[in-house]
Short mmCIF file of N, CA and C in Angstrom, two decimals:
data_model
loop_
_atom_site.label_atom_id
_atom_site.label_comp_id
_atom_site.label_asym_id
_atom_site.label_seq_id
_atom_site.Cartn_x
_atom_site.Cartn_y
_atom_site.Cartn_z
N UNK A 1300 -97.52 266.08 -124.17
CA UNK A 1300 -97.75 267.22 -123.25
C UNK A 1300 -97.69 268.52 -124.03
N UNK A 1301 -98.33 269.49 -123.37
CA UNK A 1301 -98.60 270.88 -123.84
C UNK A 1301 -98.13 271.92 -123.07
N UNK A 1302 -97.31 272.74 -123.56
CA UNK A 1302 -96.86 273.90 -122.67
C UNK A 1302 -98.07 274.81 -122.30
N UNK A 1303 -99.03 274.85 -123.03
CA UNK A 1303 -100.15 275.63 -122.71
C UNK A 1303 -101.48 274.78 -122.66
N UNK A 1304 -102.50 274.87 -123.27
CA UNK A 1304 -103.77 274.37 -122.90
C UNK A 1304 -103.89 273.19 -123.98
N UNK A 1305 -104.74 272.17 -123.71
CA UNK A 1305 -105.34 271.29 -124.48
C UNK A 1305 -104.22 270.32 -125.32
N UNK A 1306 -103.85 269.45 -124.68
CA UNK A 1306 -102.75 268.48 -125.15
C UNK A 1306 -103.49 267.54 -126.31
N UNK A 1307 -104.78 267.42 -126.18
CA UNK A 1307 -105.46 266.64 -126.91
C UNK A 1307 -106.88 267.19 -127.37
N UNK A 1308 -107.24 267.69 -128.33
CA UNK A 1308 -108.40 268.17 -128.67
C UNK A 1308 -109.17 267.91 -129.97
N UNK A 1309 -110.42 267.76 -129.88
CA UNK A 1309 -110.98 267.20 -131.12
C UNK A 1309 -112.49 267.75 -131.07
N UNK A 1310 -113.07 267.82 -132.42
CA UNK A 1310 -114.47 268.10 -132.50
C UNK A 1310 -115.14 266.91 -133.43
N UNK A 1311 -115.95 266.14 -132.94
CA UNK A 1311 -116.55 265.07 -133.79
C UNK A 1311 -118.08 265.49 -134.32
N UNK A 1312 -118.12 265.36 -135.52
CA UNK A 1312 -119.53 265.80 -136.09
C UNK A 1312 -119.64 264.95 -137.14
N UNK A 1313 -120.64 263.93 -137.16
CA UNK A 1313 -121.07 263.29 -138.37
C UNK A 1313 -122.04 262.48 -138.07
N UNK A 1314 -122.61 261.83 -139.12
CA UNK A 1314 -123.97 261.22 -139.08
C UNK A 1314 -123.70 259.64 -138.89
N UNK A 1315 -122.44 259.17 -138.82
CA UNK A 1315 -122.09 257.93 -138.54
C UNK A 1315 -122.14 257.42 -137.30
N UNK A 1316 -122.08 255.97 -136.93
CA UNK A 1316 -122.07 255.59 -135.48
C UNK A 1316 -121.07 254.85 -135.15
N UNK A 1317 -119.93 254.94 -135.70
CA UNK A 1317 -118.72 254.30 -135.43
C UNK A 1317 -118.09 254.73 -133.94
N UNK A 1318 -117.88 253.77 -133.24
CA UNK A 1318 -117.34 254.22 -131.91
C UNK A 1318 -116.01 255.07 -131.82
N UNK A 1319 -115.89 256.11 -131.07
CA UNK A 1319 -114.63 256.83 -130.75
C UNK A 1319 -114.17 256.21 -129.57
N UNK A 1320 -113.09 255.67 -129.54
CA UNK A 1320 -112.28 255.11 -128.52
C UNK A 1320 -110.97 255.76 -128.19
N UNK A 1321 -110.87 256.09 -126.86
CA UNK A 1321 -109.60 256.95 -126.22
C UNK A 1321 -109.07 255.79 -125.22
N UNK A 1322 -107.88 255.43 -125.53
CA UNK A 1322 -107.17 254.75 -124.39
C UNK A 1322 -105.96 255.27 -124.05
N UNK A 1323 -105.69 255.63 -122.80
CA UNK A 1323 -104.69 256.35 -122.37
C UNK A 1323 -103.74 255.15 -121.44
N UNK A 1324 -102.62 255.08 -121.69
CA UNK A 1324 -101.71 254.20 -120.79
C UNK A 1324 -100.26 255.09 -120.68
N UNK A 1325 -100.42 256.17 -121.00
CA UNK A 1325 -99.13 256.97 -120.75
C UNK A 1325 -99.41 258.18 -119.74
N UNK A 1326 -98.78 259.30 -120.14
CA UNK A 1326 -98.99 260.61 -119.42
C UNK A 1326 -99.47 261.58 -120.41
N UNK A 1327 -100.60 262.24 -119.95
CA UNK A 1327 -101.05 263.48 -120.93
C UNK A 1327 -101.23 264.63 -119.76
N UNK A 1328 -100.40 265.67 -120.34
CA UNK A 1328 -100.28 267.00 -119.46
C UNK A 1328 -100.60 268.37 -120.18
N UNK A 1329 -101.31 269.27 -119.52
CA UNK A 1329 -101.42 270.53 -120.15
C UNK A 1329 -101.76 271.46 -119.00
N UNK A 1330 -101.82 272.86 -119.53
CA UNK A 1330 -102.19 273.84 -118.42
C UNK A 1330 -103.92 273.70 -118.01
N UNK A 1331 -104.55 273.72 -118.95
CA UNK A 1331 -105.92 273.63 -118.79
C UNK A 1331 -106.53 272.69 -119.91
N UNK A 1332 -107.92 272.10 -119.63
CA UNK A 1332 -108.42 271.30 -120.57
C UNK A 1332 -107.40 270.42 -121.23
N UNK A 1333 -106.75 269.68 -120.44
CA UNK A 1333 -105.98 268.63 -121.05
C UNK A 1333 -106.37 267.71 -122.15
N UNK A 1334 -107.57 267.18 -122.01
CA UNK A 1334 -108.30 266.57 -123.08
C UNK A 1334 -109.52 267.32 -123.22
N UNK A 1335 -109.80 267.83 -124.46
CA UNK A 1335 -110.85 268.66 -124.96
C UNK A 1335 -111.79 268.23 -125.80
N UNK A 1336 -112.91 267.53 -125.70
CA UNK A 1336 -113.63 266.97 -126.82
C UNK A 1336 -115.07 267.39 -127.12
N UNK A 1337 -115.27 267.89 -128.05
CA UNK A 1337 -116.68 268.23 -128.41
C UNK A 1337 -117.47 267.38 -129.42
N UNK A 1338 -118.54 266.98 -129.07
CA UNK A 1338 -119.19 265.97 -129.98
C UNK A 1338 -120.42 266.62 -130.52
N UNK A 1339 -120.77 266.29 -131.79
CA UNK A 1339 -122.19 266.58 -132.69
C UNK A 1339 -122.28 265.44 -133.33
N UNK A 1340 -122.64 264.23 -132.72
CA UNK A 1340 -123.04 263.03 -133.28
C UNK A 1340 -123.54 262.16 -132.19
N UNK A 1341 -124.04 261.06 -132.97
CA UNK A 1341 -124.72 259.98 -131.98
C UNK A 1341 -123.65 258.55 -131.92
N UNK A 1342 -122.38 258.90 -132.05
CA UNK A 1342 -121.52 257.73 -132.06
C UNK A 1342 -121.04 257.60 -130.59
N UNK A 1343 -121.07 256.26 -130.15
CA UNK A 1343 -120.66 255.88 -128.76
C UNK A 1343 -118.97 256.36 -128.64
N UNK A 1344 -118.87 256.45 -127.18
CA UNK A 1344 -117.60 256.90 -126.85
C UNK A 1344 -117.05 255.94 -125.80
N UNK A 1345 -115.97 255.49 -125.87
CA UNK A 1345 -115.31 254.61 -124.81
C UNK A 1345 -114.05 255.30 -124.62
N UNK A 1346 -113.79 255.47 -123.21
CA UNK A 1346 -112.71 256.40 -122.78
C UNK A 1346 -111.99 255.49 -121.55
N UNK A 1347 -110.77 255.15 -121.77
CA UNK A 1347 -110.23 254.00 -120.82
C UNK A 1347 -109.05 254.86 -120.30
N UNK A 1348 -108.60 255.08 -119.11
CA UNK A 1348 -107.48 255.57 -118.37
C UNK A 1348 -106.82 254.10 -118.04
N UNK A 1349 -106.12 253.38 -118.52
CA UNK A 1349 -105.60 252.12 -118.45
C UNK A 1349 -104.18 252.12 -117.46
N UNK A 1350 -103.73 250.99 -117.17
CA UNK A 1350 -102.48 250.88 -116.60
C UNK A 1350 -101.43 251.81 -117.10
N UNK A 1351 -100.71 252.58 -116.11
CA UNK A 1351 -99.77 253.62 -116.59
C UNK A 1351 -100.31 254.87 -117.05
N UNK A 1352 -101.74 254.90 -116.95
CA UNK A 1352 -102.20 256.27 -117.38
C UNK A 1352 -102.46 257.41 -116.34
N UNK A 1353 -101.88 258.67 -116.87
CA UNK A 1353 -101.99 259.66 -115.96
C UNK A 1353 -102.33 261.00 -116.63
N UNK A 1354 -103.37 261.58 -116.42
CA UNK A 1354 -103.93 262.75 -117.00
C UNK A 1354 -104.09 263.88 -115.96
N UNK A 1355 -103.16 265.05 -116.40
CA UNK A 1355 -103.07 265.97 -115.38
C UNK A 1355 -103.14 267.51 -116.11
N UNK A 1356 -103.94 268.39 -115.70
CA UNK A 1356 -104.12 269.67 -115.80
C UNK A 1356 -103.43 270.61 -114.64
N UNK A 1357 -102.53 271.44 -115.17
CA UNK A 1357 -101.62 271.96 -114.12
C UNK A 1357 -102.61 273.14 -113.46
N UNK A 1358 -103.64 273.50 -114.07
CA UNK A 1358 -104.82 274.31 -113.63
C UNK A 1358 -106.17 273.76 -113.36
N UNK A 1359 -106.99 274.00 -114.40
CA UNK A 1359 -108.41 273.40 -114.33
C UNK A 1359 -108.58 272.30 -115.35
N UNK A 1360 -109.75 271.59 -115.34
CA UNK A 1360 -110.30 270.76 -116.33
C UNK A 1360 -109.32 269.75 -116.99
N UNK A 1361 -108.86 268.71 -116.28
CA UNK A 1361 -107.99 267.81 -117.15
C UNK A 1361 -108.75 267.06 -117.97
N UNK A 1362 -110.29 266.91 -117.91
CA UNK A 1362 -110.88 266.43 -118.97
C UNK A 1362 -112.24 267.04 -119.23
N UNK A 1363 -112.63 267.64 -120.35
CA UNK A 1363 -113.82 268.20 -120.60
C UNK A 1363 -114.58 267.55 -121.94
N UNK A 1364 -115.54 266.99 -121.74
CA UNK A 1364 -116.41 266.36 -122.71
C UNK A 1364 -117.63 267.01 -122.91
N UNK A 1365 -118.08 267.35 -124.16
CA UNK A 1365 -119.19 268.22 -124.36
C UNK A 1365 -120.21 267.72 -125.39
N UNK A 1366 -121.58 267.65 -125.25
CA UNK A 1366 -122.57 267.35 -126.01
C UNK A 1366 -122.56 265.76 -126.45
N UNK A 1367 -122.51 265.09 -125.25
CA UNK A 1367 -122.49 263.49 -125.66
C UNK A 1367 -123.81 263.33 -125.66
N UNK A 1368 -124.19 262.41 -126.81
CA UNK A 1368 -125.56 262.03 -127.17
C UNK A 1368 -125.66 260.60 -127.53
N UNK A 1369 -124.91 259.72 -127.01
CA UNK A 1369 -124.91 258.50 -127.25
C UNK A 1369 -124.20 257.48 -126.18
N UNK A 1370 -124.28 256.48 -126.28
CA UNK A 1370 -123.76 255.57 -125.02
C UNK A 1370 -122.09 256.04 -124.95
N UNK A 1371 -122.10 255.97 -123.50
CA UNK A 1371 -120.65 256.43 -123.10
C UNK A 1371 -120.19 255.54 -122.02
N UNK A 1372 -118.96 255.09 -122.19
CA UNK A 1372 -118.38 254.16 -121.20
C UNK A 1372 -116.87 254.81 -120.76
N UNK A 1373 -116.67 255.08 -119.50
CA UNK A 1373 -115.61 256.00 -119.04
C UNK A 1373 -115.19 255.24 -117.63
N UNK A 1374 -113.91 254.95 -117.87
CA UNK A 1374 -113.25 254.12 -116.69
C UNK A 1374 -111.76 254.55 -116.51
N UNK A 1375 -111.46 254.38 -115.13
CA UNK A 1375 -110.14 254.83 -114.82
C UNK A 1375 -109.63 253.47 -113.89
N UNK A 1376 -108.69 252.90 -114.18
CA UNK A 1376 -108.16 251.58 -113.65
C UNK A 1376 -107.46 251.84 -112.28
N UNK A 1377 -107.44 251.04 -111.39
CA UNK A 1377 -106.79 251.17 -110.10
C UNK A 1377 -105.41 251.48 -110.34
N UNK A 1378 -105.07 252.36 -109.31
CA UNK A 1378 -103.60 253.00 -109.41
C UNK A 1378 -103.38 254.09 -110.43
N UNK A 1379 -104.33 254.42 -111.26
CA UNK A 1379 -104.30 255.60 -112.34
C UNK A 1379 -104.69 256.79 -111.61
N UNK A 1380 -104.21 257.94 -112.28
CA UNK A 1380 -104.71 259.18 -111.83
C UNK A 1380 -105.10 260.11 -112.64
N UNK A 1381 -106.17 261.01 -112.37
CA UNK A 1381 -106.49 262.18 -113.16
C UNK A 1381 -106.68 263.35 -112.13
N UNK A 1382 -105.83 264.43 -112.36
CA UNK A 1382 -105.69 265.42 -111.08
C UNK A 1382 -105.87 266.91 -112.19
N UNK A 1383 -106.40 267.89 -111.37
CA UNK A 1383 -106.37 269.24 -111.64
C UNK A 1383 -106.48 270.01 -110.49
N UNK A 1384 -106.51 271.55 -110.61
CA UNK A 1384 -106.87 272.19 -109.40
C UNK A 1384 -108.24 272.11 -109.16
N UNK A 1385 -109.11 272.17 -110.15
CA UNK A 1385 -110.76 272.31 -109.95
C UNK A 1385 -111.25 271.74 -111.22
N UNK A 1386 -112.41 271.25 -111.06
CA UNK A 1386 -113.35 270.75 -112.35
C UNK A 1386 -112.42 269.72 -112.92
N UNK A 1387 -112.11 268.60 -112.43
CA UNK A 1387 -111.08 267.79 -112.95
C UNK A 1387 -111.76 267.07 -114.17
N UNK A 1388 -113.07 266.57 -113.99
CA UNK A 1388 -113.51 266.09 -115.07
C UNK A 1388 -115.02 266.80 -115.38
N UNK A 1389 -115.24 267.33 -116.66
CA UNK A 1389 -116.42 267.91 -116.92
C UNK A 1389 -117.26 267.15 -117.97
N UNK A 1390 -118.31 266.76 -117.68
CA UNK A 1390 -119.30 266.23 -118.76
C UNK A 1390 -120.39 267.29 -118.97
N UNK A 1391 -120.21 268.21 -120.03
CA UNK A 1391 -121.21 269.23 -120.10
C UNK A 1391 -122.01 268.98 -121.35
N UNK A 1392 -123.51 269.43 -121.09
CA UNK A 1392 -124.45 269.17 -121.96
C UNK A 1392 -124.66 267.55 -122.36
N UNK A 1393 -124.65 266.80 -121.68
CA UNK A 1393 -124.94 265.41 -121.73
C UNK A 1393 -126.64 265.11 -122.09
N UNK A 1394 -126.79 264.74 -123.48
CA UNK A 1394 -128.27 264.64 -123.92
C UNK A 1394 -128.90 263.58 -123.36
N UNK A 1395 -130.25 263.41 -123.64
CA UNK A 1395 -131.17 262.42 -123.25
C UNK A 1395 -130.56 260.92 -123.99
N UNK A 1396 -130.10 261.06 -124.97
CA UNK A 1396 -129.90 259.63 -125.46
C UNK A 1396 -128.48 259.11 -124.86
N UNK A 1397 -128.00 259.80 -124.25
CA UNK A 1397 -126.68 259.33 -123.63
C UNK A 1397 -126.90 258.45 -122.57
N UNK A 1398 -126.31 257.40 -122.50
CA UNK A 1398 -126.34 256.25 -121.46
C UNK A 1398 -125.12 255.93 -121.09
N UNK A 1399 -124.63 256.65 -119.90
CA UNK A 1399 -123.17 256.81 -119.50
C UNK A 1399 -123.00 255.84 -118.20
N UNK A 1400 -121.77 255.19 -118.48
CA UNK A 1400 -121.31 254.10 -117.40
C UNK A 1400 -119.95 254.81 -117.05
N UNK A 1401 -119.85 255.15 -115.74
CA UNK A 1401 -118.74 255.86 -115.16
C UNK A 1401 -118.03 254.87 -114.25
N UNK A 1402 -116.91 254.40 -114.33
CA UNK A 1402 -116.41 253.46 -113.42
C UNK A 1402 -115.00 253.91 -112.81
N UNK A 1403 -114.72 254.25 -111.60
CA UNK A 1403 -113.37 254.77 -111.07
C UNK A 1403 -112.71 253.84 -110.32
N UNK A 1404 -111.61 253.33 -110.41
CA UNK A 1404 -111.00 252.32 -109.73
C UNK A 1404 -109.63 253.06 -109.37
N UNK A 1405 -109.16 254.16 -109.89
CA UNK A 1405 -108.05 254.86 -109.57
C UNK A 1405 -108.36 256.24 -108.78
N UNK A 1406 -107.47 257.04 -108.96
CA UNK A 1406 -107.54 258.39 -108.12
C UNK A 1406 -107.94 259.49 -108.87
N UNK A 1407 -109.03 260.44 -108.68
CA UNK A 1407 -109.31 261.40 -109.45
C UNK A 1407 -109.44 262.48 -108.32
N UNK A 1408 -108.55 263.64 -108.42
CA UNK A 1408 -108.40 264.66 -107.37
C UNK A 1408 -108.30 266.01 -107.94
N UNK A 1409 -109.00 266.93 -107.18
CA UNK A 1409 -108.87 268.33 -107.21
C UNK A 1409 -107.92 268.82 -106.21
N UNK A 1410 -106.86 269.60 -106.54
CA UNK A 1410 -105.71 270.06 -105.57
C UNK A 1410 -106.04 271.50 -104.84
N UNK A 1411 -106.83 272.04 -105.49
CA UNK A 1411 -107.13 273.66 -104.92
C UNK A 1411 -108.03 273.61 -103.82
N UNK A 1412 -107.63 274.38 -102.83
CA UNK A 1412 -108.48 274.56 -101.72
C UNK A 1412 -109.87 275.41 -101.84
N UNK A 1413 -109.84 275.74 -103.26
CA UNK A 1413 -111.11 276.77 -103.67
C UNK A 1413 -111.73 275.91 -104.81
N UNK A 1414 -111.33 274.67 -104.76
CA UNK A 1414 -112.12 273.65 -106.01
C UNK A 1414 -113.75 273.63 -105.53
N UNK A 1415 -114.21 273.87 -106.63
CA UNK A 1415 -115.75 273.58 -106.64
C UNK A 1415 -116.20 272.20 -106.95
N UNK A 1416 -115.58 271.51 -107.81
CA UNK A 1416 -116.05 270.24 -108.05
C UNK A 1416 -114.66 269.10 -108.39
N UNK A 1417 -114.69 268.08 -108.19
CA UNK A 1417 -114.03 267.12 -108.88
C UNK A 1417 -114.55 266.55 -110.28
N UNK A 1418 -115.83 266.06 -110.16
CA UNK A 1418 -116.67 265.45 -111.23
C UNK A 1418 -117.70 266.39 -111.37
N UNK A 1419 -118.03 266.89 -112.57
CA UNK A 1419 -118.96 267.73 -112.74
C UNK A 1419 -119.86 267.09 -114.06
N UNK A 1420 -121.05 266.65 -113.56
CA UNK A 1420 -121.87 266.23 -114.62
C UNK A 1420 -122.85 267.41 -114.88
N UNK A 1421 -122.82 268.41 -115.57
CA UNK A 1421 -123.48 269.51 -115.87
C UNK A 1421 -124.60 269.37 -117.02
N UNK A 1422 -125.73 269.68 -116.67
CA UNK A 1422 -126.84 269.69 -117.92
C UNK A 1422 -127.08 268.29 -118.34
N UNK A 1423 -127.16 267.36 -117.37
CA UNK A 1423 -127.18 265.96 -117.62
C UNK A 1423 -128.54 265.56 -117.93
N UNK A 1424 -129.07 264.99 -118.83
CA UNK A 1424 -130.44 264.70 -119.10
C UNK A 1424 -130.48 263.22 -119.52
N UNK A 1425 -129.34 262.38 -119.49
CA UNK A 1425 -129.29 261.15 -120.06
C UNK A 1425 -129.38 260.18 -118.80
N UNK A 1426 -129.04 258.83 -118.95
CA UNK A 1426 -128.71 258.00 -117.60
C UNK A 1426 -127.46 257.96 -117.25
N UNK A 1427 -127.22 257.68 -115.92
CA UNK A 1427 -125.84 257.74 -115.52
C UNK A 1427 -125.67 256.51 -114.37
N UNK A 1428 -124.80 255.53 -114.83
CA UNK A 1428 -124.34 254.31 -113.78
C UNK A 1428 -123.16 254.92 -113.26
N UNK A 1429 -122.96 255.09 -112.12
CA UNK A 1429 -121.86 255.86 -111.36
C UNK A 1429 -121.28 254.74 -110.35
N UNK A 1430 -120.12 254.16 -110.74
CA UNK A 1430 -119.40 253.09 -109.74
C UNK A 1430 -117.95 253.65 -109.34
N UNK A 1431 -117.87 253.90 -107.98
CA UNK A 1431 -116.53 254.17 -107.51
C UNK A 1431 -116.22 252.87 -106.83
N UNK A 1432 -115.23 252.07 -107.44
CA UNK A 1432 -114.93 250.86 -106.98
C UNK A 1432 -114.31 250.99 -105.64
N UNK A 1433 -113.84 249.77 -105.12
CA UNK A 1433 -113.17 249.66 -103.84
C UNK A 1433 -111.76 250.25 -103.69
N UNK A 1434 -111.32 250.35 -105.11
CA UNK A 1434 -109.98 250.93 -104.98
C UNK A 1434 -110.02 252.28 -105.52
N UNK A 1435 -111.27 253.05 -105.80
CA UNK A 1435 -111.47 254.27 -106.08
C UNK A 1435 -111.36 255.41 -105.12
N UNK A 1436 -110.73 256.48 -105.78
CA UNK A 1436 -110.62 257.65 -104.63
C UNK A 1436 -111.10 258.93 -105.29
N UNK A 1437 -111.93 259.50 -104.86
CA UNK A 1437 -112.39 260.70 -105.49
C UNK A 1437 -112.32 262.00 -104.46
N UNK A 1438 -111.13 262.67 -104.54
CA UNK A 1438 -110.81 263.74 -103.53
C UNK A 1438 -110.67 265.21 -104.08
N UNK A 1439 -111.33 266.17 -102.90
CA UNK A 1439 -111.30 267.40 -103.30
C UNK A 1439 -110.84 268.15 -102.11
N UNK A 1440 -109.58 268.96 -102.42
CA UNK A 1440 -109.06 269.92 -101.39
C UNK A 1440 -109.88 270.93 -101.10
N UNK A 1441 -111.15 271.23 -101.85
CA UNK A 1441 -112.09 272.17 -101.69
C UNK A 1441 -113.28 271.75 -101.40
N UNK A 1442 -114.39 271.96 -102.47
CA UNK A 1442 -115.73 271.46 -102.15
C UNK A 1442 -116.05 270.26 -102.86
N UNK A 1443 -117.36 270.11 -103.18
CA UNK A 1443 -118.05 268.99 -103.89
C UNK A 1443 -117.02 268.09 -104.70
N UNK A 1444 -116.91 266.91 -104.19
CA UNK A 1444 -116.26 265.89 -105.02
C UNK A 1444 -117.27 265.55 -106.35
N UNK A 1445 -118.37 265.33 -106.12
CA UNK A 1445 -119.21 264.74 -107.25
C UNK A 1445 -120.32 265.73 -107.28
N UNK A 1446 -120.55 266.27 -108.54
CA UNK A 1446 -121.86 267.25 -108.64
C UNK A 1446 -122.44 266.71 -109.97
N UNK A 1447 -123.94 266.39 -109.74
CA UNK A 1447 -124.53 265.88 -110.94
C UNK A 1447 -125.93 266.67 -110.92
N UNK A 1448 -126.07 267.29 -112.10
CA UNK A 1448 -127.63 268.15 -112.32
C UNK A 1448 -128.34 267.59 -113.48
N UNK A 1449 -129.43 267.08 -113.13
CA UNK A 1449 -130.16 266.44 -114.32
C UNK A 1449 -131.32 267.49 -114.28
N UNK A 1450 -131.19 268.33 -115.23
CA UNK A 1450 -131.97 269.62 -115.20
C UNK A 1450 -133.03 269.72 -116.49
N UNK A 1451 -133.26 268.77 -117.23
CA UNK A 1451 -134.02 268.52 -118.47
C UNK A 1451 -134.30 267.38 -118.64
N UNK A 1452 -135.27 267.16 -119.72
CA UNK A 1452 -135.85 265.78 -120.13
C UNK A 1452 -136.75 265.39 -119.15
N UNK A 1453 -137.36 264.22 -119.37
CA UNK A 1453 -138.54 263.74 -118.52
C UNK A 1453 -137.84 262.53 -117.74
N UNK A 1454 -138.71 262.22 -116.79
CA UNK A 1454 -138.28 261.20 -115.82
C UNK A 1454 -138.06 259.73 -116.43
N UNK A 1455 -138.74 259.65 -117.47
CA UNK A 1455 -138.46 258.39 -118.33
C UNK A 1455 -137.05 258.36 -119.11
N UNK A 1456 -136.47 259.67 -119.33
CA UNK A 1456 -135.35 259.75 -119.99
C UNK A 1456 -134.18 259.82 -119.15
N UNK A 1457 -134.07 259.95 -117.78
CA UNK A 1457 -132.99 260.17 -116.91
C UNK A 1457 -133.09 259.47 -115.81
N UNK A 1458 -132.02 258.91 -115.40
CA UNK A 1458 -131.82 258.08 -114.30
C UNK A 1458 -130.42 258.07 -113.86
N UNK A 1459 -130.34 257.89 -112.52
CA UNK A 1459 -129.02 258.12 -111.66
C UNK A 1459 -128.74 256.81 -110.88
N UNK A 1460 -127.80 256.01 -111.08
CA UNK A 1460 -127.39 254.79 -110.09
C UNK A 1460 -126.14 255.02 -109.68
N UNK A 1461 -126.07 255.38 -108.47
CA UNK A 1461 -124.68 255.79 -107.82
C UNK A 1461 -124.28 254.78 -106.78
N UNK A 1462 -123.06 254.25 -106.96
CA UNK A 1462 -122.51 253.23 -106.20
C UNK A 1462 -121.28 253.47 -105.72
N UNK A 1463 -120.95 253.42 -104.48
CA UNK A 1463 -119.66 253.73 -103.88
C UNK A 1463 -119.12 252.62 -102.89
N UNK A 1464 -118.04 252.05 -103.40
CA UNK A 1464 -117.34 251.26 -102.52
C UNK A 1464 -115.94 251.72 -102.05
N UNK A 1465 -115.58 252.71 -102.75
CA UNK A 1465 -114.48 253.39 -102.42
C UNK A 1465 -114.37 254.45 -101.37
N UNK A 1466 -113.65 255.50 -101.87
CA UNK A 1466 -113.54 256.80 -100.87
C UNK A 1466 -113.93 257.94 -101.65
N UNK A 1467 -114.83 259.00 -101.01
CA UNK A 1467 -114.94 260.00 -101.81
C UNK A 1467 -114.96 261.20 -100.61
N UNK A 1468 -113.93 262.13 -100.77
CA UNK A 1468 -113.69 262.93 -99.85
C UNK A 1468 -113.55 264.53 -100.21
N UNK A 1469 -113.88 265.44 -99.17
CA UNK A 1469 -113.73 266.76 -99.52
C UNK A 1469 -113.04 267.54 -98.30
N UNK A 1470 -112.48 268.64 -98.46
CA UNK A 1470 -112.01 269.46 -97.28
C UNK A 1470 -113.09 270.00 -96.60
#
């Protein structure tokens, strides 16, 4: 935990292709940007919030991932939580080489009544397979639970496959 911002911060810049793997089975907490990772490579990312996993921002952005340009697998297991007041998970500047699989079986929620997004896929130009499983809850006390903007790249480079078997709610 951090008494301030960024309990886990990293910048990944290399020409290698070794997978970056982050597995959380504990509690990670900070004020803002609890997990803040910036990428400048084409190495795959595997992010798992597993059994026992809780990620909390006391304010905004529990997870902020920027400049992803490689295959990404992001999952939250049933019963696990990721919470913040607003912008709970932000994927910023996801490039056209990124093939993202996002799977949620837990609870991802924004607590503020002025929340703009729970999940924010900003500047997304890659492909996104989004699955909110039957145990998955994406909840906002304010606005948009899920926001995805594919505003660059060609149609051949980008795709969105959105599947919801759980609950997605907003105030």
